[in-house]
Amino acid sequence: MFYDCTTLYFESFTEDELCSFGYSKDHKFNQGQALLALTVTQEGLPVGYEVFPSNMYEGDTFKSAIEKILDSREYEKMKYEDEMLRISTFAYTKEKRLIVSHSNKRAEKDRRDRGKSSQSAL
């Protein structure tokens, strides 16, 4: 997966709860903007997007975007060995689909591995 954010500006000089003045990659600080976050597959197929106020730090958007993709209400539960997995399918065409799964055991292992990795970098 690839995740990226960009600011979109509007030909407007008024602000509201979404469209606000803030950092702009296009140097449009004095125009209303919103922050667009997009998640795509390696092939460039969109998995999800979210729009944030432009004054939100991009680094704070990632958790929200991942949680939206991993929203358990849209996932089926499947027993695999001794664990319940959450699985969802996103269809792109009749021939292509993306299968996303979440395993609490794998998530915990990945968290421990990241901790080891960050400590060895010190």
PDB file of C-alpha atoms in Angstrom:
ATOM      1  CA  MET A   1       0.000   0.000   0.000  1.00  0.00           C
ATOM      2  CA  PHE A   2       1.031   3.600  -0.595  1.00  0.00           C
ATOM      3  CA  TYR A   3      -0.301   6.499   1.465  1.00  0.00           C
ATOM      4  CA  ASP A   4       0.078  10.167   0.591  1.00  0.00           C
ATOM      5  CA  CYS A   5      -1.456  13.516   1.463  1.00  0.00           C
ATOM      6  CA  THR A   6      -1.777  16.715  -0.486  1.00  0.00           C
ATOM      7  CA  THR A   7      -3.449  20.060   0.045  1.00  0.00           C
ATOM      8  CA  LEU A   8      -6.202  21.222  -2.283  1.00  0.00           C
ATOM      9  CA  TYR A   9      -6.927  24.921  -2.426  1.00  0.00           C
ATOM     10  CA  PHE A  10     -10.143  26.662  -3.377  1.00  0.00           C
ATOM     11  CA  GLU A  11     -10.641  30.016  -5.066  1.00  0.00           C
ATOM     12  CA  SER A  12     -12.121  31.287  -1.831  1.00  0.00           C
ATOM     13  CA  PHE A  13     -10.870  33.544   0.914  1.00  0.00           C
ATOM     14  CA  THR A  14     -13.325  32.347   3.574  1.00  0.00           C
ATOM     15  CA  GLU A  15     -12.864  29.574   6.101  1.00  0.00           C
ATOM     16  CA  ASP A  16     -15.165  26.947   7.606  1.00  0.00           C
ATOM     17  CA  GLU A  17     -14.704  23.727   9.633  1.00  0.00           C
ATOM     18  CA  LEU A  18     -13.063  21.914   6.680  1.00  0.00           C
ATOM     19  CA  CYS A  19     -11.760  24.641   4.410  1.00  0.00           C
ATOM     20  CA  SER A  20      -9.182  26.709   6.288  1.00  0.00           C
ATOM     21  CA  PHE A  21      -5.994  28.655   5.805  1.00  0.00           C
ATOM     22  CA  GLY A  22      -2.829  26.757   6.582  1.00  0.00           C
ATOM     23  CA  TYR A  23       0.251  25.098   5.164  1.00  0.00           C
ATOM     24  CA  SER A  24       0.086  24.725   1.383  1.00  0.00           C
ATOM     25  CA  LYS A  25       2.430  22.763  -0.855  1.00  0.00           C
ATOM     26  CA  ASP A  26       1.295  25.130  -3.636  1.00  0.00           C
ATOM     27  CA  HIS A  27       2.097  28.260  -1.570  1.00  0.00           C
ATOM     28  CA  LYS A  28      -1.588  29.243  -1.366  1.00  0.00           C
ATOM     29  CA  PHE A  29      -1.482  30.111   2.347  1.00  0.00           C
ATOM     30  CA  ASN A  30      -4.093  32.864   1.981  1.00  0.00           C
ATOM     31  CA  GLN A  31      -6.763  30.687   0.312  1.00  0.00           C
ATOM     32  CA  GLY A  32      -9.101  28.109   1.781  1.00  0.00           C
ATOM     33  CA  GLN A  33      -7.702  24.591   1.635  1.00  0.00           C
ATOM     34  CA  ALA A  34      -8.422  21.012   2.609  1.00  0.00           C
ATOM     35  CA  LEU A  35      -6.047  18.092   3.098  1.00  0.00           C
ATOM     36  CA  LEU A  36      -6.699  15.015   0.936  1.00  0.00           C
ATOM     37  CA  ALA A  37      -5.241  11.663   2.039  1.00  0.00           C
ATOM     38  CA  LEU A  38      -5.239   8.754  -0.415  1.00  0.00           C
ATOM     39  CA  THR A  39      -4.324   5.083   0.044  1.00  0.00           C
ATOM     40  CA  VAL A  40      -3.604   3.005  -3.074  1.00  0.00           C
ATOM     41  CA  THR A  41      -2.340  -0.483  -3.860  1.00  0.00           C
ATOM     42  CA  GLN A  42       1.064  -1.137  -5.410  1.00  0.00           C
ATOM     43  CA  GLU A  43      -0.698  -1.089  -8.787  1.00  0.00           C
ATOM     44  CA  GLY A  44      -2.162   2.346  -8.053  1.00  0.00           C
ATOM     45  CA  LEU A  45      -5.721   1.172  -7.398  1.00  0.00           C
ATOM     46  CA  PRO A  46      -7.446   3.310  -4.754  1.00  0.00           C
ATOM     47  CA  VAL A  47      -8.302   1.601  -1.477  1.00  0.00           C
ATOM     48  CA  GLY A  48      -9.562   4.603   0.439  1.00  0.00           C
ATOM     49  CA  TYR A  49      -9.412   8.340   0.892  1.00  0.00           C
ATOM     50  CA  GLU A  50     -10.226  10.844   3.559  1.00  0.00           C
ATOM     51  CA  VAL A  51     -10.490  14.633   3.661  1.00  0.00           C
ATOM     52  CA  PHE A  52      -9.127  16.570   6.648  1.00  0.00           C
ATOM     53  CA  PRO A  53      -8.941  20.252   7.576  1.00  0.00           C
ATOM     54  CA  SER A  54      -5.809  21.800   6.061  1.00  0.00           C
ATOM     55  CA  ASN A  55      -4.467  22.834   9.449  1.00  0.00           C
ATOM     56  CA  MET A  56      -4.151  19.169  10.484  1.00  0.00           C
ATOM     57  CA  TYR A  57      -0.602  17.772  10.558  1.00  0.00           C
ATOM     58  CA  GLU A  58      -0.209  15.101   7.839  1.00  0.00           C
ATOM     59  CA  GLY A  59       1.418  12.676  10.277  1.00  0.00           C
ATOM     60  CA  ASP A  60      -1.748  12.680  12.385  1.00  0.00           C
ATOM     61  CA  THR A  61      -3.894  11.575   9.431  1.00  0.00           C
ATOM     62  CA  PHE A  62      -2.313   8.145   8.896  1.00  0.00           C
ATOM     63  CA  LYS A  63      -3.830   6.472  11.958  1.00  0.00           C
ATOM     64  CA  SER A  64      -7.303   7.674  11.004  1.00  0.00           C
ATOM     65  CA  ALA A  65      -6.913   6.445   7.420  1.00  0.00           C
ATOM     66  CA  ILE A  66      -5.688   2.999   8.517  1.00  0.00           C
ATOM     67  CA  GLU A  67      -8.497   2.694  11.058  1.00  0.00           C
ATOM     68  CA  LYS A  68     -10.999   3.512   8.317  1.00  0.00           C
ATOM     69  CA  ILE A  69      -9.587   0.728   6.123  1.00  0.00           C
ATOM     70  CA  LEU A  70      -9.528  -1.656   9.101  1.00  0.00           C
ATOM     71  CA  ASP A  71     -13.019  -0.679  10.309  1.00  0.00           C
ATOM     72  CA  SER A  72     -14.285  -3.964  11.736  1.00  0.00           C
ATOM     73  CA  ARG A  73     -17.904  -3.261  10.764  1.00  0.00           C
ATOM     74  CA  GLU A  74     -16.971  -3.883   7.131  1.00  0.00           C
ATOM     75  CA  TYR A  75     -15.063  -7.108   7.846  1.00  0.00           C
ATOM     76  CA  GLU A  76     -16.124 -10.693   8.128  1.00  0.00           C
ATOM     77  CA  LYS A  77     -14.690 -12.812  10.898  1.00  0.00           C
ATOM     78  CA  MET A  78     -13.002 -16.091  10.029  1.00  0.00           C
ATOM     79  CA  LYS A  79     -11.422 -18.629  12.340  1.00  0.00           C
ATOM     80  CA  TYR A  80      -7.896 -19.603  11.326  1.00  0.00           C
ATOM     81  CA  GLU A  81      -6.036 -22.035  13.558  1.00  0.00           C
ATOM     82  CA  ASP A  82      -6.643 -20.646  17.073  1.00  0.00           C
ATOM     83  CA  GLU A  83      -7.410 -17.046  16.107  1.00  0.00           C
ATOM     84  CA  MET A  84     -10.277 -15.021  14.680  1.00  0.00           C
ATOM     85  CA  LEU A  85      -9.141 -12.999  11.656  1.00  0.00           C
ATOM     86  CA  ARG A  86     -10.945  -9.999  10.205  1.00  0.00           C
ATOM     87  CA  ILE A  87     -11.172 -10.157   6.404  1.00  0.00           C
ATOM     88  CA  SER A  88     -12.643  -7.842   3.782  1.00  0.00           C
ATOM     89  CA  THR A  89     -12.621  -7.830  -0.002  1.00  0.00           C
ATOM     90  CA  PHE A  90     -12.544  -4.751  -2.222  1.00  0.00           C
ATOM     91  CA  ALA A  91     -13.579  -5.491  -5.823  1.00  0.00           C
ATOM     92  CA  TYR A  92     -12.018  -3.358  -8.569  1.00  0.00           C
ATOM     93  CA  THR A  93     -13.157  -5.249 -11.646  1.00  0.00           C
ATOM     94  CA  LYS A  94     -14.653  -8.663 -12.292  1.00  0.00           C
ATOM     95  CA  GLU A  95     -11.122 -10.056 -12.498  1.00  0.00           C
ATOM     96  CA  LYS A  96      -9.366  -8.099  -9.731  1.00  0.00           C
ATOM     97  CA  ARG A  97      -9.982  -7.783  -6.032  1.00  0.00           C
ATOM     98  CA  LEU A  98      -7.966  -6.816  -2.974  1.00  0.00           C
ATOM     99  CA  ILE A  99      -8.228  -8.993   0.116  1.00  0.00           C
ATOM    100  CA  VAL A 100      -7.329  -7.282   3.385  1.00  0.00           C
ATOM    101  CA  SER A 101      -6.978  -9.155   6.650  1.00  0.00           C
ATOM    102  CA  HIS A 102      -6.090  -8.300  10.223  1.00  0.00           C
ATOM    103  CA  SER A 103      -4.589 -10.645  12.780  1.00  0.00           C
ATOM    104  CA  ASN A 104      -4.115  -9.516  16.383  1.00  0.00           C
ATOM    105  CA  LYS A 105      -1.245 -12.006  16.762  1.00  0.00           C
ATOM    106  CA  ARG A 106       0.511 -10.676  13.657  1.00  0.00           C
ATOM    107  CA  ALA A 107      -0.079  -7.078  14.732  1.00  0.00           C
ATOM    108  CA  GLU A 108       1.533  -7.795  18.108  1.00  0.00           C
ATOM    109  CA  LYS A 109       4.519  -9.538  16.464  1.00  0.00           C
ATOM    110  CA  ASP A 110       4.989  -6.598  14.074  1.00  0.00           C
ATOM    111  CA  ARG A 111       4.817  -4.152  17.021  1.00  0.00           C
ATOM    112  CA  ARG A 112       7.550  -6.098  18.875  1.00  0.00           C
ATOM    113  CA  ASP A 113       9.701  -6.264  15.722  1.00  0.00           C
ATOM    114  CA  ARG A 114       9.385  -2.499  15.190  1.00  0.00           C
ATOM    115  CA  GLY A 115      10.442  -1.972  18.820  1.00  0.00           C
ATOM    116  CA  LYS A 116      13.515  -4.164  18.343  1.00  0.00           C
ATOM    117  CA  SER A 117      14.338  -2.406  15.095  1.00  0.00           C
ATOM    118  CA  SER A 118      14.102   1.075  16.585  1.00  0.00           C
ATOM    119  CA  GLN A 119      16.246   0.093  19.572  1.00  0.00           C
ATOM    120  CA  SER A 120      18.979  -1.395  17.367  1.00  0.00           C
ATOM    121  CA  ALA A 121      19.099   1.859  15.368  1.00  0.00           C
ATOM    122  CA  LEU A 122      20.117   3.771  18.506  1.00  0.00           C
TER     123      LEU A 122
END
